[in-house]
XYZ file of C-alpha atoms in Angstrom:
323
model
C 13.110 -18.466 1.171
C 10.084 -20.529 0.166
C 9.974 -22.115 3.622
C 10.086 -18.662 5.198
C 7.189 -17.506 3.026
C 5.111 -20.534 3.959
C 5.915 -19.996 7.645
C 4.930 -16.320 7.452
C 1.692 -17.260 5.702
C 0.880 -19.854 8.367
C 1.600 -17.356 11.149
C -0.735 -14.849 9.499
C -3.494 -17.426 9.121
C -3.143 -18.433 12.763
C -3.348 -14.792 13.858
C -6.395 -14.244 11.672
C -8.089 -17.351 13.080
C -7.383 -16.276 16.651
C -8.764 -12.772 16.059
C -11.953 -14.108 14.456
C -12.373 -16.617 17.288
C -11.943 -13.919 19.957
C -14.398 -11.546 18.311
C -16.845 -14.307 17.434
C -17.475 -15.418 13.897
C -21.238 -14.953 14.250
C -20.919 -11.223 14.915
C -18.529 -10.903 11.976
C -20.848 -12.782 9.632
C -23.752 -10.670 10.863
C -21.870 -7.473 10.021
C -20.933 -8.775 6.562
C -24.538 -9.765 5.965
C -25.669 -6.277 7.001
C -23.378 -4.734 4.386
C -24.976 -6.915 1.717
C -23.962 -7.299 -1.903
C -24.762 -3.663 -2.583
C -22.459 -2.468 0.174
C -19.673 -4.752 -0.975
C -20.150 -3.584 -4.580
C -19.826 0.079 -3.555
C -16.822 -0.737 -1.361
C -15.163 -2.578 -4.253
C -15.963 -0.093 -7.020
C -14.779 2.751 -4.819
C -11.212 1.416 -4.717
C -10.346 2.148 -8.389
C -11.025 5.826 -7.606
C -8.312 5.685 -4.937
C -6.011 3.913 -7.415
C -6.629 6.764 -9.868
C -5.358 9.247 -7.260
C -2.312 7.060 -6.559
C -1.588 6.824 -10.279
C -1.693 10.626 -10.494
C 0.763 10.775 -7.580
C 3.160 8.535 -9.500
C 2.721 10.603 -12.666
C 3.517 13.772 -10.684
C 7.052 12.529 -9.966
C 7.734 11.303 -13.497
C 8.927 14.442 -15.344
C 9.100 14.104 -19.097
C 6.545 11.305 -19.284
C 3.872 12.263 -21.777
C 0.293 12.605 -20.508
C -0.786 9.756 -22.785
C 1.102 7.367 -20.477
C -0.925 8.362 -17.388
C -3.301 5.457 -17.999
C -0.332 3.090 -18.066
C 0.814 4.311 -14.648
C -2.687 3.948 -13.196
C -2.845 0.376 -14.518
C 0.649 -0.323 -13.215
C -0.294 1.095 -9.809
C -3.325 -1.217 -9.676
C -1.030 -4.150 -10.429
C 1.498 -2.949 -7.850
C -1.117 -3.083 -5.111
C -2.463 -6.419 -6.350
C 1.036 -7.894 -6.387
C 1.779 -6.571 -2.890
C -1.418 -8.085 -1.487
C -1.577 -11.374 -3.351
C 1.878 -12.438 -4.558
C 4.832 -13.874 -2.604
C 7.386 -11.430 -1.156
C 4.651 -8.800 -0.685
C 5.890 -5.261 -1.426
C 8.863 -6.375 -3.534
C 6.566 -8.355 -5.843
C 4.214 -5.398 -6.141
C 6.948 -2.965 -7.157
C 8.436 -5.382 -9.691
C 5.052 -6.048 -11.285
C 4.244 -2.325 -11.413
C 7.562 -1.417 -13.025
C 7.249 -4.209 -15.573
C 3.681 -3.230 -16.485
C 4.608 0.430 -16.991
C 7.584 -0.533 -19.170
C 5.448 -2.911 -21.226
C 3.076 0.000 -21.911
C 5.923 1.941 -23.513
C 7.152 4.097 -20.639
C 10.979 4.476 -20.578
C 12.458 1.890 -18.227
C 14.955 4.172 -16.514
C 12.317 6.857 -15.864
C 9.853 4.252 -14.586
C 12.443 2.862 -12.171
C 13.445 6.302 -10.881
C 9.892 7.574 -10.529
C 8.891 4.359 -8.724
C 11.621 4.982 -6.141
C 10.531 8.589 -5.628
C 6.855 7.621 -5.619
C 7.532 5.124 -2.828
C 9.377 7.852 -0.906
C 6.552 10.380 -1.175
C 4.033 7.683 -0.253
C 5.992 6.852 2.897
C 6.219 10.554 3.778
C 2.459 10.922 3.365
C 1.896 7.818 5.490
C 4.007 9.300 8.289
C 1.714 12.360 8.313
C -1.387 10.126 8.128
C -0.151 8.004 11.033
C 0.746 11.091 13.052
C -2.820 12.275 12.597
C -4.052 8.947 13.940
C -1.738 9.157 16.970
C -2.960 12.679 17.784
C -6.602 11.566 17.604
C -5.807 8.478 19.716
C -4.154 10.616 22.400
C -7.146 12.971 22.472
C -9.607 10.071 22.532
C -7.926 8.036 25.299
C -6.576 10.799 27.535
C -6.479 9.511 31.107
C -7.207 5.910 30.110
C -4.421 3.722 31.590
C -5.470 0.741 29.473
C -4.571 2.631 26.310
C -1.000 3.399 27.392
C 0.482 0.175 26.012
C -1.389 0.505 22.735
C -0.326 4.126 22.395
C 3.298 3.115 22.946
C 2.953 0.509 20.197
C 1.462 3.110 17.850
C 4.300 5.517 18.582
C 6.774 2.707 17.898
C 5.074 2.095 14.560
C 5.265 5.804 13.746
C 8.959 5.798 14.663
C 9.532 2.796 12.415
C 7.839 4.520 9.478
C 9.811 7.713 9.996
C 13.127 5.864 10.297
C 12.328 3.760 7.219
C 11.444 6.858 5.179
C 14.636 8.683 6.163
C 16.812 5.604 5.568
C 15.168 4.954 2.198
C 15.799 8.554 1.131
C 19.497 8.409 2.044
C 20.080 4.955 0.539
C 18.556 5.740 -2.827
C 20.910 8.662 -3.380
C 23.961 6.414 -3.755
C 22.520 2.933 -3.696
C 21.397 2.881 -7.323
C 24.887 3.520 -8.682
C 26.427 0.981 -6.301
C 23.964 -1.717 -7.335
C 24.655 -0.930 -10.977
C 28.409 -1.312 -10.519
C 27.980 -4.613 -8.693
C 25.537 -5.962 -11.272
C 27.818 -4.957 -14.143
C 29.781 -8.153 -13.553
C 26.823 -10.176 -14.809
C 24.979 -7.695 -17.029
C 27.188 -5.157 -18.835
C 24.323 -2.748 -19.499
C 23.254 -2.568 -15.854
C 25.794 0.095 -14.891
C 24.602 2.346 -17.730
C 20.981 1.810 -16.732
C 21.796 2.559 -13.097
C 23.447 5.850 -14.039
C 20.415 6.768 -16.161
C 18.147 6.045 -13.200
C 20.404 8.098 -10.948
C 20.221 10.977 -13.439
C 16.421 10.879 -13.374
C 16.470 10.791 -9.569
C 18.614 13.924 -9.470
C 16.295 15.616 -11.944
C 13.182 14.740 -9.926
C 14.683 15.877 -6.632
C 15.517 19.238 -8.204
C 11.765 19.812 -8.625
C 10.286 20.178 -5.121
C 6.926 21.133 -6.560
C 6.571 17.664 -8.065
C 7.611 16.033 -4.790
C 5.048 18.081 -2.874
C 2.332 17.262 -5.418
C 3.135 13.552 -5.158
C 3.076 13.628 -1.351
C -0.207 15.576 -1.234
C -1.863 13.195 -3.690
C -0.666 10.230 -1.658
C -2.105 11.803 1.490
C -5.413 12.188 -0.361
C -5.109 8.505 -1.260
C -4.588 7.540 2.398
C -7.629 9.609 3.373
C -9.554 7.952 0.562
C -8.698 4.513 1.919
C -10.016 5.475 5.354
C -13.119 6.994 3.789
C -13.802 3.635 2.138
C -13.675 1.963 5.559
C -16.121 4.558 6.893
C -18.512 3.916 3.987
C -18.376 0.149 4.593
C -19.167 0.631 8.281
C -22.142 2.811 7.345
C -23.501 0.015 5.173
C -23.184 -2.284 8.193
C -25.216 0.100 10.309
C -22.231 1.328 12.348
C -22.284 5.139 12.366
C -18.806 5.925 13.652
C -17.348 9.452 13.300
C -15.252 9.840 10.159
C -12.253 11.179 12.101
C -12.295 8.137 14.386
C -12.390 5.762 11.418
C -9.513 7.607 9.733
C -7.476 7.323 12.948
C -8.103 3.572 13.203
C -7.272 3.109 9.521
C -4.034 5.102 9.753
C -2.791 3.191 12.805
C -3.749 -0.126 11.242
C -1.589 0.648 8.210
C 1.284 1.575 10.528
C 0.976 -1.845 12.154
C 0.920 -3.485 8.718
C 4.091 -1.654 7.756
C 5.920 -2.960 10.810
C 4.687 -6.501 10.055
C 5.771 -6.284 6.403
C 7.152 -9.828 6.502
C 3.590 -11.225 6.660
C 1.907 -11.364 3.221
C -0.672 -8.581 3.129
C -0.221 -8.069 6.867
C -2.373 -11.180 7.311
C -3.649 -11.353 10.875
C -1.923 -8.128 11.908
C -4.392 -6.000 9.967
C -7.314 -7.746 11.640
C -5.739 -7.636 15.097
C -4.983 -3.916 14.811
C -8.552 -3.172 13.758
C -10.003 -5.144 16.672
C -7.679 -3.560 19.239
C -8.111 0.001 17.997
C -11.783 0.048 17.033
C -13.292 -0.159 20.549
C -11.080 2.744 21.728
C -13.016 4.926 19.278
C -16.399 3.400 19.996
C -16.378 1.058 16.975
C -17.565 -2.487 17.838
C -15.016 -5.238 17.046
C -17.452 -7.261 14.927
C -18.089 -4.645 12.216
C -14.503 -3.386 12.100
C -13.212 -6.954 11.688
C -15.827 -7.505 8.991
C -14.441 -4.477 7.133
C -10.998 -6.066 7.198
C -12.372 -9.278 5.708
C -14.317 -7.307 3.097
C -11.074 -5.521 2.257
C -9.382 -8.856 1.596
C -12.337 -10.024 -0.502
C -12.115 -6.776 -2.493
C -8.396 -7.345 -3.063
C -9.201 -10.759 -4.528
C -12.078 -9.513 -6.700
C -9.988 -6.694 -8.195
C -6.442 -8.032 -7.871
C -6.779 -11.560 -9.241
C -8.417 -10.571 -12.582
C -5.923 -7.706 -12.978
C -2.957 -10.023 -12.447
C -4.439 -12.604 -14.833
C -4.877 -9.948 -17.533
C -1.286 -8.811 -16.981
C -0.021 -12.404 -17.214
C -1.969 -12.883 -20.435
C -0.424 -9.775 -21.966
C 3.053 -10.827 -20.878
C 2.517 -14.244 -22.402
C 1.359 -12.832 -25.733
C 4.313 -10.440 -25.815
C 6.716 -13.307 -25.129
C 5.174 -15.433 -27.886
C 5.369 -12.499 -30.296
C 9.094 -12.041 -29.581
C 9.812 -15.751 -30.000
C 7.807 -15.836 -33.201
């Protein structure tokens, strides 16, 4: 498993290096320089606003959780994204860190687990809509362009993957939780009871379509917010691309990242998707690649301190229990 992670990381680094070499590192550095420290600061400080929306989406599908715990879910969501981008095993690490952080803040473990599953489902549903929007804009933008046919087919494949994954995830979670609990009961006697409690919360949440809709809508707002951040960064670089075009590029890039989930943080794939898609919408490859690199720098600036704070809290809690 460790060898596979290292191999995936190396593949991503190679892809990233190739993309930067093709675009030209001088044009990328020039775009980053144009954004300046002020542009990077705005781009970085803007992200917690998006995290706030995503935390609200999680809270929407957590019935019975008191409002005082909303801050805990926002913090846990920040850690979930940081874990997904920076820790081994990508999305799995992010979800585990987020669940643990919410539980440590006093949220009931079974409700946290169930709401995390539903939150991931509504996020995937919102991403399908976001990606579909990008495909529609791409079709309108490249109508009659034979060179875009292959790329459009790849985007449609990515959309199909997301849709299939969302449907499969919805069906699996209905019976999968109880099955996992029964299997784990051989090693941990309490696991079956916990699994049934999680299943009970899942049933309760799915009986409230209003909460599901609210979660999905908030996640869609979060996806739009992510694309808006890309648009703002491009403006700081002096690239005045239409907002709808930037949202389309951003949505299709995330679809490509989802397909390449085995690569940590979509390393290399994110950059390649940006460079391939940007010119179709009139966005030069240099600035759009610079945005991708700024995004990774932002993930480090926000994610690393957040994970260190979380580790410090976990360590103090462990020492307190042992003491």
